[in-house]
Amino acid sequence: MDTATEECRAMTAPCALPKREQHLAALLALCTLAFTGTSALGAAKPGARVLEEIVVTSRRWEENTRDIPMTVKAFGKDDIKRLHIQQLEDIAALINGAEFIADNGNPLDNQVIIRGGGVGRARNVDGGTGIYANGINVQGGNFGGRGPWNIDLFDSERIEVLKGPQGALFGRNALGGAINVVSVRPGMDSSSLRLLAGVQDNEGYQGGFFSDVVVVPEALAVRLAGKYYHQDEGFYYNRFRDEYIDREETLNLRSSVVWNIDTQWSAWTQLDYYDSEAEGDVQYDVRVAGDGFDRSNDDENRGRKTEWSAFTRLDRHFERFDLALLLNHRDRDAERTFDLDEGVAQTPFDPTQQVPCFAPNNPPPEQRCSSLADEEFEKTMLELRAVGATDTVKWQAGGDALRSRTYNTNDARGRSTSSSFLDASNDVDSFSIFGGLEYALSEAWTVGAETRLTVEQKEVRATTVLTELGDRLLYDNRQNNDWTYPTWALSTAYDVNDAVRLFARSGSGFRTGGLNTDSRANTNPLTGMVVEVPVFYDEERALSYEVGAKLLLLDNALGIEAALYYIDYEDFISNGNNGLASADRVSFVYNRGDAEVYGAELETSFTHAWHEVVLSITAGGAWNKSELSNTKDFLGNPSPAEEGLDVSRLPEYTYRATARADAPVGTLQVFGSLRYSGQSGGFQTYNNFVDLPEPKLLSAQVGISGERWELTLNGSNLTDDHEPVRNVTVTTSMSREPRSWWVNFVYDAF
């Protein structure tokens, strides 16, 4: 290798090389994106190319994923584009040991469950995966609050996933782990404008823009971005109403400002807006409808969501540490209709032949099965943190405070039976202080510790009125509780040699308790049946142990990451129902006992260049096992029959693979990628009666780009896999969207 090449490797800024060397350097830089979850330990052999990893900030300081003593998965900006990561389901498909939970088709209540954390879910029940945007907690609410918000996944720079529990590092509800989405900041070098246009095979089209405006070079810049999507047709067709029920229209808008005030102060402000009109309830009864995409409902299915967010970060650099103040306020308004005709009607739909909702006898001449769920949510989060580092010590300390308010209703007035109106609220005030330290005992050995103390007050209310009995009060439940949650983590990492790093970690986490919105212990005035439902449920706690290794072989071309984990859940929150029928059947969550979840995970990455062709491959899988113990029923009585059951929503096996290839052709660049994911085993329901779906999904992208433009063709579910997105019950499922195609064109105007 010549002197110029050696000098370029040592510099962070670009430098002049012979043309052939420039091509090789650019191609090798593309290879670095294959290392999203593996380590690049030690120096390469003479003549080898050093591969750069994605730099993450999940632990509040910049570091490579190889330096983090736990299982981490990171996706850079190019990964997001080349692997077509657009929504939460795409993220879950690339995480070992994760299960994507879809809720009735409309992505209002979707979430991802990692390592069995947070499987119990219901109205106003917190999720079990910590959700962060630009390092600040954004989790909360029902319609969109259990996963990254749509406004966060738009125009994102990086997605970081840390396996859990992560109660010390991230705080509340990070049982299975945490997801942090980092936005693209304004570019400081030069102004630019990128335009986007795209079409989809189901009458969908989109347009967008992404612009950086440099006001003062290296001091003040603005980024403006927006995207509009409209879909006239879909996959789910309602013959009775003669319309597609999954029509969709979305709008994303973002403005962002970065101001480097001086050498010590900097500020970043970002405003986001998102509006969506999309499909409503798309689950169907397999006994009635032979084709899940051919529907018959008399009421409209629809969902609507509006989100906006204001984020500010102020940084102050001191000689020995950096101080950061983060403030985020969010507001979300959403609603969705539910029409249960598909569970009781014949196909084709005939409103005179329906049976009453939830009741098997005495069909009326015509009946209504619809309801409207509405939610208003707002949250303000403030965090102050200090981060410092010396040659041997990295440390952090800080505190945060959040206040969230959730108000939701379920309007089922006008139903043929069980006509009612639910009015519920969930108000949370939470405060925490945290600290962390990582110390290098030697060049090869580091140890670390993290701790957090969280104090939380939750005030919950739920009221239901039976409107068919003249607005008769069914129940009015309230809860006002305080909780204190200490959490901690201990970790260590040891470099055996330049190619092998071993790590071990133990940590704790929690998920808050609360109130079941449909909670009662009374006689149903409609049926005379005594209906008992637990009113409250306690917090869920978790303690984990993890050991693993991160290797880099073949002159930094092959990375391997392997881990074994064990998690002990105490007062495990699970779904349940009271076992009654029709209008007396009530679903809820309760503390079911304890649970053990353990497994093994493997992730590999490989990259190689043949002349000017670069190939990057990742492959991995996970084996997960679980077992319930000390089980009890929802009334608190021992339930030995449930001992040894599996934790629901935890696939036994998951496997993922990606492949990317890039090559120059004259003055153009051609590229392609494949993404494959699958899973098998596991149960959808808490009683292990309903199996999890076992999809095997293949997506692809091919494209070509010039100096100022790019054309791509994206295909999803290429094998047209018909496995449901979700098996809701033994007889009720949600269809998976069939094969679909996208064509996108991007043009850099300047």
XYZ file of C-alpha atoms in Angstrom:
750
model
C 0.000 0.000 0.000
C 1.453 3.387 -0.984
C 2.067 6.338 1.327
C -0.926 8.329 0.047
C -3.285 5.495 0.850
C -1.869 5.114 4.366
C -2.301 8.838 4.980
C -5.908 8.736 3.790
C -6.721 5.887 6.167
C -5.483 7.964 9.066
C -7.519 11.056 8.196
C -11.202 11.740 8.703
C -11.381 14.271 5.853
C -11.225 13.175 2.206
C -7.903 13.503 0.398
C -6.704 13.141 -3.156
C -5.874 9.679 -4.459
C -5.351 8.228 -7.902
C -8.723 7.567 -9.564
C -8.543 3.795 -9.145
C -7.760 4.194 -5.428
C -10.710 6.573 -5.057
C -13.093 3.968 -6.489
C -11.747 1.296 -4.168
C -11.944 3.582 -1.134
C -15.563 4.500 -1.920
C -16.558 0.878 -2.424
C -14.911 -0.180 0.827
C -16.739 2.620 2.651
C -20.029 1.092 1.463
C -18.975 -2.213 3.003
C -18.963 -0.709 6.474
C -22.749 -0.660 6.557
C -22.832 -4.446 6.653
C -21.467 -4.298 10.195
C -24.671 -3.223 11.935
C -24.365 -5.558 14.883
C -20.867 -6.977 14.953
C -17.495 -5.848 16.222
C -14.352 -4.616 14.519
C -11.882 -5.380 17.281
C -8.207 -4.778 16.895
C -6.123 -3.674 13.950
C -6.253 -5.224 10.527
C -3.350 -6.997 8.944
C -1.073 -4.941 6.673
C -2.821 -4.286 3.389
C -6.322 -4.877 4.749
C -9.069 -2.275 4.679
C -10.355 -1.105 8.058
C -14.153 -1.199 8.129
C -15.953 1.582 9.912
C -18.899 0.751 12.168
C -22.053 2.734 12.744
C -21.517 5.205 15.592
C -24.396 5.147 18.099
C -25.348 7.319 21.080
C -27.630 4.972 22.992
C -25.456 5.225 26.126
C -25.364 9.042 25.776
C -21.844 9.144 24.383
C -20.623 8.374 20.894
C -19.238 4.872 20.458
C -19.110 1.984 18.019
C -21.516 -0.886 18.585
C -18.519 -3.153 19.207
C -17.702 -1.166 22.370
C -21.084 -1.760 24.016
C -21.094 -4.766 26.419
C -24.542 -5.985 25.426
C -26.488 -7.067 22.348
C -27.045 -4.100 20.040
C -28.483 -3.776 16.541
C -28.033 -0.539 14.604
C -29.231 0.581 11.172
C -27.523 3.504 9.456
C -29.024 5.889 6.952
C -27.971 3.774 3.994
C -29.350 0.608 5.631
C -32.684 2.339 6.102
C -32.796 3.237 2.426
C -31.326 0.083 0.884
C -33.271 -2.355 3.096
C -36.443 -0.250 2.701
C -37.038 0.216 6.441
C -40.224 2.294 6.492
C -42.206 1.216 9.535
C -42.081 -0.675 12.816
C -42.756 -4.033 11.138
C -39.606 -3.608 9.042
C -37.517 -2.983 12.164
C -38.948 -6.035 13.933
C -38.221 -8.204 10.882
C -34.493 -7.492 11.288
C -34.204 -8.067 15.059
C -33.480 -11.517 16.436
C -35.927 -12.645 19.121
C -38.522 -9.972 18.313
C -42.235 -10.336 17.597
C -44.234 -7.717 15.716
C -47.759 -7.215 17.072
C -50.269 -5.751 14.624
C -53.562 -4.450 15.909
C -56.582 -4.684 13.619
C -54.773 -3.528 10.497
C -54.435 0.187 11.138
C -50.956 0.892 12.554
C -52.383 2.818 15.503
C -51.554 0.289 18.194
C -48.720 -1.756 16.707
C -45.729 -2.653 18.835
C -42.657 -4.869 18.903
C -41.981 -7.288 21.759
C -38.330 -8.169 22.400
C -37.357 -11.232 24.449
C -40.893 -11.592 25.807
C -40.984 -8.168 27.443
C -44.432 -6.572 27.489
C -46.691 -9.352 26.162
C -49.707 -8.303 28.239
C -51.431 -5.471 26.400
C -54.789 -3.696 26.723
C -56.205 -0.183 26.822
C -53.989 2.176 28.893
C -51.477 -0.628 29.622
C -47.897 0.511 29.010
C -45.793 -1.302 26.428
C -42.726 -3.298 27.391
C -40.202 -1.835 24.930
C -38.714 1.584 25.688
C -39.357 3.974 22.787
C -36.995 6.906 22.295
C -36.494 9.599 19.669
C -33.230 11.532 19.612
C -32.440 10.126 23.041
C -35.634 11.182 24.832
C -38.593 9.016 25.912
C -41.645 9.302 23.631
C -43.620 6.250 24.751
C -47.187 6.560 25.956
C -50.840 6.353 25.037
C -52.628 3.712 23.018
C -53.010 4.727 19.375
C -49.379 4.912 18.316
C -47.699 5.078 21.719
C -46.299 1.536 21.952
C -43.843 1.935 19.069
C -41.842 4.691 17.399
C -44.138 7.462 16.251
C -44.654 7.903 12.522
C -43.056 11.341 12.727
C -39.867 9.773 14.136
C -39.393 7.122 11.441
C -39.645 9.812 8.777
C -36.281 11.210 7.595
C -34.287 9.187 10.117
C -30.492 9.033 10.269
C -30.148 5.962 12.440
C -32.148 3.349 14.350
C -30.601 1.797 17.462
C -31.981 -1.294 19.223
C -30.619 -2.399 22.609
C -31.761 -5.733 24.049
C -32.949 -5.613 27.641
C -34.041 -5.168 30.242
C -32.757 -1.573 30.070
C -34.324 -0.094 33.200
C -31.120 1.592 34.409
C -30.114 3.150 31.114
C -33.551 3.998 29.713
C -35.941 3.865 32.670
C -39.623 3.048 32.634
C -41.091 0.179 30.615
C -37.832 -0.913 28.911
C -38.375 -4.572 29.838
C -37.413 -6.276 26.584
C -35.107 -3.490 25.477
C -35.220 -0.049 23.905
C -35.469 1.470 20.421
C -33.934 4.885 19.746
C -34.638 6.636 16.422
C -32.257 9.480 15.511
C -33.338 12.153 13.032
C -31.273 13.589 10.194
C -29.766 16.904 11.267
C -29.347 19.869 8.914
C -26.166 19.702 6.852
C -23.655 22.428 7.564
C -21.502 22.102 4.426
C -23.729 23.338 1.618
C -27.364 23.887 0.711
C -29.168 21.089 -1.094
C -32.576 20.029 -2.370
C -33.617 16.408 -2.989
C -36.951 15.591 -4.639
C -38.785 12.265 -4.382
C -41.539 10.756 -6.544
C -42.918 7.233 -6.364
C -45.755 4.974 -7.489
C -47.118 1.724 -6.036
C -48.969 -1.064 -7.826
C -52.192 -0.622 -5.805
C -52.978 2.905 -7.018
C -50.554 4.467 -4.563
C -48.251 7.385 -5.188
C -45.985 9.623 -3.144
C -43.979 12.809 -3.443
C -41.479 14.408 -1.127
C -38.681 16.907 -0.635
C -35.612 17.098 1.623
C -33.728 20.373 1.745
C -30.766 21.732 3.699
C -30.306 25.499 3.786
C -26.989 26.798 5.120
C -27.650 30.231 6.596
C -24.214 30.751 8.127
C -21.548 28.215 7.070
C -20.589 25.881 9.935
C -22.796 27.908 12.304
C -26.489 27.955 11.330
C -28.428 25.593 9.070
C -32.068 24.663 8.462
C -33.529 21.389 7.189
C -37.007 21.214 5.680
C -38.567 17.896 4.714
C -41.960 16.603 3.729
C -43.652 13.592 2.164
C -47.186 12.971 0.938
C -48.641 9.536 0.202
C -52.024 8.720 -1.291
C -53.497 5.280 -2.006
C -56.817 5.087 -3.856
C -57.066 1.324 -3.837
C -55.795 -1.300 -1.471
C -56.016 -5.015 -0.821
C -59.178 -5.220 1.326
C -62.400 -4.731 -0.667
C -65.848 -4.285 0.892
C -68.413 -5.575 -1.595
C -71.388 -4.379 0.413
C -70.155 -0.765 0.461
C -68.354 -1.107 -2.901
C -65.104 0.385 -1.614
C -61.593 -0.481 -0.537
C -61.371 -0.311 3.223
C -57.604 0.188 3.293
C -57.415 3.433 1.355
C -54.708 5.603 2.827
C -53.530 9.204 2.850
C -50.580 10.456 4.919
C -48.618 13.678 5.255
C -45.231 14.152 6.975
C -43.701 17.596 7.556
C -40.488 18.499 9.387
C -38.457 21.625 10.059
C -35.144 21.437 11.900
C -32.594 24.080 12.902
C -29.055 23.590 14.204
C -27.185 26.593 15.610
C -23.561 26.356 16.664
C -23.675 29.455 18.836
C -19.961 29.447 19.629
C -17.248 26.924 20.497
C -19.072 26.005 23.718
C -22.806 26.335 23.017
C -24.988 24.657 20.381
C -28.735 24.242 19.929
C -30.977 21.931 17.894
C -34.719 22.474 17.445
C -37.053 20.237 15.465
C -40.781 20.534 14.703
C -42.735 17.599 13.266
C -46.259 17.102 11.956
C -47.978 13.919 10.769
C -51.520 13.332 9.559
C -53.013 10.042 8.415
C -56.304 8.644 7.156
C -56.004 4.874 6.871
C -57.877 1.593 7.148
C -59.739 0.579 10.254
C -60.499 -2.927 11.496
C -59.295 -5.579 9.017
C -59.541 -8.752 11.085
C -62.002 -11.370 9.865
C -63.656 -14.606 10.974
C -62.240 -17.520 8.982
C -65.498 -19.476 9.460
C -67.473 -16.795 7.606
C -65.183 -15.202 5.033
C -63.109 -17.573 2.959
C -61.040 -14.693 1.610
C -59.731 -12.232 4.157
C -59.429 -9.526 1.492
C -63.050 -9.904 0.341
C -65.123 -8.245 3.067
C -68.771 -7.507 3.761
C -69.520 -4.840 6.341
C -72.344 -2.325 6.510
C -70.360 0.227 8.511
C -67.303 2.104 7.319
C -63.903 1.004 8.555
C -61.470 3.874 8.988
C -58.722 5.206 11.171
C -57.335 8.713 11.592
C -54.295 10.018 13.416
C -52.683 13.439 13.801
C -49.344 13.879 15.566
C -47.093 16.815 16.208
C -43.884 17.176 18.158
C -41.602 20.010 19.298
C -38.071 18.956 20.293
C -35.192 21.104 21.555
C -31.696 20.168 22.633
C -29.235 22.656 24.149
C -25.591 21.589 24.591
C -22.837 23.240 26.622
C -19.264 22.020 26.306
C -17.005 22.311 29.343
C -13.377 21.339 29.607
C -14.059 18.095 31.480
C -17.626 17.222 30.519
C -20.594 18.066 28.284
C -23.966 19.214 29.581
C -27.183 18.672 27.598
C -30.755 19.804 28.181
C -33.454 17.991 26.174
C -37.104 19.041 25.996
C -39.867 17.397 23.979
C -43.600 18.044 23.855
C -45.874 15.742 21.864
C -49.531 15.705 21.000
C -51.554 12.988 19.289
C -55.226 12.782 18.352
C -56.502 9.512 16.882
C -59.690 7.583 16.289
C -60.655 4.255 14.770
C -63.882 2.419 13.970
C -64.553 -1.224 14.760
C -67.211 -3.172 12.870
C -67.756 -6.719 14.108
C -70.017 -7.827 11.245
C -67.401 -10.202 9.893
C -67.687 -12.275 13.043
C -71.448 -12.765 12.830
C -72.561 -12.111 9.251
C -72.806 -14.321 6.213
C -71.004 -13.642 2.936
C -72.255 -11.894 0.872
C -73.403 -9.538 3.594
C -77.131 -9.358 4.308
C -78.051 -7.026 7.190
C -81.401 -8.814 7.681
C -79.663 -12.116 8.414
C -77.198 -10.975 11.072
C -77.186 -12.268 14.601
C -76.810 -9.735 17.397
C -73.316 -8.625 18.368
C -71.950 -10.901 21.098
C -75.239 -12.820 21.365
C -75.930 -16.093 19.515
C -79.736 -16.110 19.405
C -82.787 -14.099 18.304
C -81.538 -12.281 15.195
C -83.164 -8.876 14.710
C -84.198 -7.645 11.278
C -81.206 -5.295 11.249
C -78.505 -4.509 13.777
C -75.379 -2.455 14.349
C -72.045 -3.935 15.411
C -69.842 -0.878 15.150
C -68.049 1.274 17.695
C -65.754 4.281 17.564
C -62.599 4.512 19.694
C -61.086 7.958 20.166
C -57.979 9.137 22.008
C -56.270 12.401 22.873
C -52.706 12.151 24.179
C -50.091 14.701 25.173
C -46.714 14.347 26.827
C -43.921 16.639 27.964
C -40.477 15.230 28.743
C -37.488 17.107 30.172
C -34.030 15.648 30.719
C -30.778 17.166 31.986
C -27.624 15.085 31.581
C -23.886 15.467 32.031
C -21.403 13.206 30.236
C -17.649 13.142 30.683
C -14.648 11.012 29.777
C -10.955 10.613 30.556
C -8.447 8.075 29.300
C -9.789 5.439 31.689
C -13.256 6.582 32.790
C -16.530 7.414 31.058
C -19.367 8.686 33.221
C -22.863 10.125 33.031
C -25.320 11.605 35.495
C -28.654 13.340 35.193
C -32.355 13.415 35.831
C -35.605 13.599 33.914
C -39.246 14.424 34.445
C -42.276 13.595 32.340
C -45.955 14.367 32.432
C -48.427 12.628 30.142
C -52.184 12.850 29.820
C -54.304 10.270 27.988
C -58.049 10.615 27.447
C -59.928 7.983 25.458
C -63.469 6.890 24.776
C -65.151 3.894 23.175
C -68.523 4.832 21.743
C -70.630 1.707 21.135
C -73.984 3.495 21.387
C -76.509 2.245 18.856
C -75.390 -1.375 18.918
C -78.097 -4.019 18.836
C -76.885 -5.303 22.175
C -74.312 -4.169 24.721
C -74.851 -0.573 23.632
C -72.495 1.431 25.847
C -70.127 4.358 26.227
C -66.664 4.111 27.864
C -64.891 7.176 29.196
C -61.326 6.661 30.490
C -58.225 8.672 31.350
C -54.653 7.892 32.358
C -52.468 10.651 33.846
C -48.798 10.018 34.648
C -46.163 12.090 36.447
C -42.738 10.476 36.582
C -39.342 11.629 37.870
C -35.999 9.870 37.883
C -32.321 10.398 38.598
C -29.673 8.252 36.948
C -25.953 7.716 36.722
C -23.448 5.471 35.024
C -19.739 4.739 35.037
C -17.439 2.710 32.812
C -13.863 2.146 33.961
C -10.943 0.677 32.005
C -9.038 -1.608 34.365
C -6.517 -2.163 31.566
C -6.317 -1.820 27.802
C -8.237 -5.078 27.475
C -10.659 -5.074 30.408
C -13.497 -2.650 31.238
C -16.197 -2.740 33.898
C -19.341 -0.638 34.133
C -22.305 0.125 36.355
C -25.568 2.030 35.833
C -28.345 2.910 38.247
C -31.617 4.807 38.222
C -34.312 5.676 40.739
C -37.768 6.358 39.318
C -40.689 7.792 41.287
C -44.031 7.714 39.500
C -47.568 8.789 40.222
C -50.381 7.422 38.086
C -54.003 8.514 38.244
C -56.365 6.344 36.175
C -60.128 6.493 35.734
C -62.598 4.357 33.761
C -66.386 4.777 33.563
C -68.865 2.791 31.452
C -72.540 3.597 30.915
C -75.041 1.145 29.387
C -77.000 3.369 27.015
C -79.640 0.780 26.071
C -80.806 0.873 29.704
C -81.228 4.619 29.830
C -77.596 5.551 30.555
C -77.298 3.209 33.504
C -73.875 3.281 35.179
C -72.120 -0.083 34.909
C -68.963 0.884 36.814
C -66.847 3.881 37.790
C -63.325 2.843 38.830
C -60.454 5.078 39.878
C -56.859 4.543 40.924
C -54.303 6.977 42.326
C -51.047 5.215 43.177
C -47.406 6.059 43.723
C -44.566 3.712 42.793
C -40.825 3.792 43.367
C -38.619 1.754 41.061
C -34.867 1.304 41.658
C -33.111 -0.253 38.646
C -29.483 -1.099 37.993
C -27.073 -2.793 35.576
C -23.550 -4.213 35.844
C -21.392 -5.051 32.822
C -17.886 -6.051 31.846
C -15.985 -6.593 28.604
C -12.636 -8.252 27.968
C -10.575 -8.264 24.777
C -9.004 -11.714 24.559
C -6.996 -10.532 21.554
C -7.412 -8.217 18.596
C -10.176 -10.396 17.161
C -12.239 -11.543 20.161
C -14.166 -9.551 22.753
C -16.141 -11.227 25.545
C -18.861 -9.438 27.501
C -21.263 -10.082 30.356
C -24.135 -8.024 31.696
C -26.818 -8.178 34.350
C -29.606 -5.630 34.597
C -33.106 -4.948 35.865
C -36.215 -3.291 34.496
C -39.877 -2.662 35.261
C -43.248 -2.014 33.686
C -45.727 0.114 35.579
C -48.952 -1.163 37.100
C -52.381 0.319 36.526
C -56.128 -0.074 36.198
C -58.133 -2.290 33.846
C -60.517 0.023 32.024
C -63.237 -2.661 31.851
C -62.958 -3.677 35.510
C -65.924 -4.655 37.635
C -67.216 -7.054 40.216
C -70.968 -6.760 39.863
C -74.064 -8.189 38.228
C -74.533 -7.356 34.562
C -77.995 -5.765 34.401
C -78.402 -7.020 30.822
C -77.895 -10.703 31.597
C -78.105 -11.083 35.364
C -74.696 -12.784 35.326
C -72.186 -11.984 38.073
C -69.127 -10.608 36.261
C -65.845 -10.386 38.138
C -62.824 -8.654 36.651
C -59.645 -7.553 38.486
C -59.651 -3.801 38.914
C -55.907 -3.261 39.441
C -52.662 -4.903 38.411
C -49.232 -4.374 39.989
C -45.938 -3.457 38.356
C -43.938 -6.122 36.531
C -40.214 -6.493 37.259
C -37.425 -8.221 35.374
C -33.851 -9.270 36.102
C -31.572 -10.438 33.283
C -28.211 -12.121 32.787
C -26.393 -12.080 29.458
C -23.017 -13.335 28.244
C -21.656 -13.084 24.747
C -18.777 -12.693 22.361
C -17.988 -10.320 19.497
C -15.485 -11.515 16.921
C -13.872 -10.096 13.815
C -12.155 -12.498 11.418
C -10.781 -12.717 7.887
C -8.984 -9.365 7.995
C -12.055 -7.526 9.292
C -14.328 -9.037 6.625
C -16.335 -11.431 8.836
C -18.026 -10.378 12.042
C -19.747 -12.717 14.474
C -21.775 -11.807 17.541
C -23.256 -14.476 19.808
C -25.108 -14.167 23.107
C -26.886 -16.289 25.720
C -29.509 -14.609 27.890
C -31.793 -15.401 30.813
C -34.585 -13.130 32.118
C -36.575 -13.683 35.293
C -39.926 -11.855 35.266
C -41.702 -11.270 38.587
C -45.443 -10.450 38.754
C -45.606 -11.116 35.028
C -48.370 -9.056 33.353
C -50.448 -11.247 31.047
C -53.701 -11.052 29.132
C -56.719 -12.961 30.386
C -60.507 -13.090 30.364
C -63.167 -14.081 32.854
C -64.239 -17.191 30.932
C -67.842 -16.047 30.421
C -69.679 -15.748 27.104
C -71.253 -13.057 24.945
C -71.771 -9.676 26.650
C -70.418 -10.995 29.962
C -67.034 -11.913 28.512
C -64.419 -9.346 29.510
C -60.726 -9.242 28.585
C -58.105 -7.635 30.822
C -54.528 -7.946 32.090
C -53.401 -9.235 35.459
C -50.304 -10.402 37.320
C -50.276 -14.042 36.333
C -47.264 -15.182 38.337
C -43.610 -15.401 37.397
C -41.933 -16.251 34.097
C -38.537 -17.356 32.866
C -37.380 -16.458 29.374
C -34.038 -17.610 28.030
C -32.391 -18.151 24.697
C -29.448 -17.869 22.343
C -28.823 -15.335 19.583
C -26.352 -15.304 16.709
C -25.569 -12.522 14.229
C -22.996 -12.659 11.430
C -21.846 -10.083 8.902
C -19.606 -10.552 5.895
C -18.336 -8.135 3.304
C -16.079 -8.578 0.319
C -15.033 -6.649 -2.757
C -14.286 -8.230 -6.128
C -12.604 -5.571 -8.211
C -15.237 -2.822 -8.005
C -18.187 -4.968 -6.899
C -18.999 -4.874 -3.183
C -21.067 -7.598 -1.522
C -22.403 -7.271 2.040
C -24.263 -10.092 3.774
C -25.793 -10.424 7.228
C -27.441 -13.529 8.664
C -28.636 -14.447 12.109
C -31.134 -16.267 14.226
C -32.417 -16.776 17.726
C -33.809 -19.575 19.836
C -36.155 -18.540 22.643
C -37.727 -20.619 25.389
C -40.026 -19.640 28.250
C -41.941 -21.094 31.172
C -44.534 -19.765 33.607
C -44.306 -20.551 37.330
C -46.162 -19.658 40.548
C -49.219 -19.107 38.372
C -52.541 -17.812 39.643
C -55.899 -16.933 38.167
C -57.246 -13.402 37.853
C -58.834 -13.648 41.319
C -55.452 -14.406 42.894
C -56.044 -18.127 43.473
C -53.302 -20.658 42.635
C -53.623 -22.067 39.113
C -51.473 -25.205 38.907
C -52.920 -26.132 35.500
C -51.056 -23.189 33.960
C -47.667 -24.101 35.431
C -45.108 -24.598 32.677
C -47.071 -22.865 29.902
C -45.105 -20.757 27.427
C -45.065 -16.976 27.474
C -47.276 -15.773 24.633
C -46.047 -13.678 21.701
C -42.541 -15.127 21.901
C -41.540 -17.095 18.768
C -39.404 -20.131 19.484
C -37.187 -19.563 16.456
C -36.492 -16.401 14.467
C -34.107 -16.049 11.551
C -33.100 -13.096 9.381
C -30.758 -12.437 6.456
C -29.876 -9.523 4.200
C -27.665 -9.205 1.144
C -26.520 -6.089 -0.670
C -24.428 -5.592 -3.783
C -23.074 -2.358 -5.270
C -21.081 -1.921 -8.466
C -20.140 0.872 -10.867
C -21.131 0.580 -14.527
C -19.366 3.324 -16.434
C -20.446 6.579 -14.853
C -23.459 4.960 -13.162
C -23.840 2.909 -9.987
C -26.064 -0.179 -9.847
C -27.169 -1.809 -6.621
C -29.504 -4.411 -5.235
C -30.572 -5.891 -1.920
C -32.544 -8.803 -0.484
C -34.187 -9.017 2.924
C -35.485 -12.301 4.337
C -37.125 -12.983 7.693
C -39.005 -15.882 9.218
C -40.118 -17.401 12.466
C -41.647 -20.594 13.826
C -43.128 -21.878 17.061
C -44.666 -19.931 19.903
C -48.196 -19.017 20.882
C -50.374 -15.984 20.225
C -52.614 -16.355 23.283
C -51.807 -16.553 26.981
C -53.446 -20.005 27.316
C -51.311 -21.439 24.463
C -54.461 -22.283 22.446
C -53.625 -20.145 19.389
C -50.315 -20.479 17.542
C -48.221 -17.566 16.367
C -48.138 -17.126 12.591
C -45.060 -18.545 10.886
C -44.349 -16.135 8.013
C -41.366 -16.391 5.705
C -41.016 -13.035 4.006
C -38.755 -11.961 1.183
C -38.294 -8.364 0.020
C -35.938 -6.936 -2.593
C -34.648 -3.707 -4.076
C -32.806 -3.026 -7.345
C -31.692 0.355 -8.529
C -29.422 2.531 -10.581
C -28.058 5.978 -9.832
C -26.219 8.770 -11.568
C -24.432 11.801 -10.249
C -27.674 13.601 -9.264
C -30.437 10.993 -9.546
C -31.503 7.530 -8.394
C -34.168 5.083 -9.605
C -35.230 2.110 -7.458
C -37.707 -0.759 -7.691
C -38.821 -2.216 -4.358
C -40.817 -5.403 -3.886
C -42.266 -6.733 -0.621
C -43.564 -10.213 0.221
C -42.233 -11.463 -3.111
C -43.277 -15.059 -2.459
C -46.840 -13.927 -1.695
C -46.766 -15.580 1.734
C -50.329 -15.995 3.060
C -49.477 -16.477 6.729
C -51.654 -14.065 8.754
C -50.152 -10.973 10.317
C -51.869 -12.059 13.510
C -54.048 -14.919 14.705
C -56.395 -13.024 17.004
C -58.325 -16.106 18.125
C -58.720 -19.676 16.911
C -61.220 -18.461 14.304
C -60.216 -14.817 13.768
C -57.172 -13.657 11.820
C -55.687 -10.636 10.071
C -54.616 -11.151 6.478
C -51.099 -10.319 5.379
C -50.757 -7.931 2.468
C -49.824 -9.812 -0.721
C -46.922 -9.088 -3.027
C -46.578 -5.384 -3.825
C -44.216 -3.152 -5.804
C -42.817 0.348 -5.466
C -40.934 2.486 -7.990
C -39.156 5.552 -6.594
C -37.231 8.293 -8.348
C -34.966 10.703 -6.468
C -33.402 13.826 -8.000
C -30.857 16.144 -6.396
C -31.785 19.565 -7.741
C -28.701 21.127 -6.146
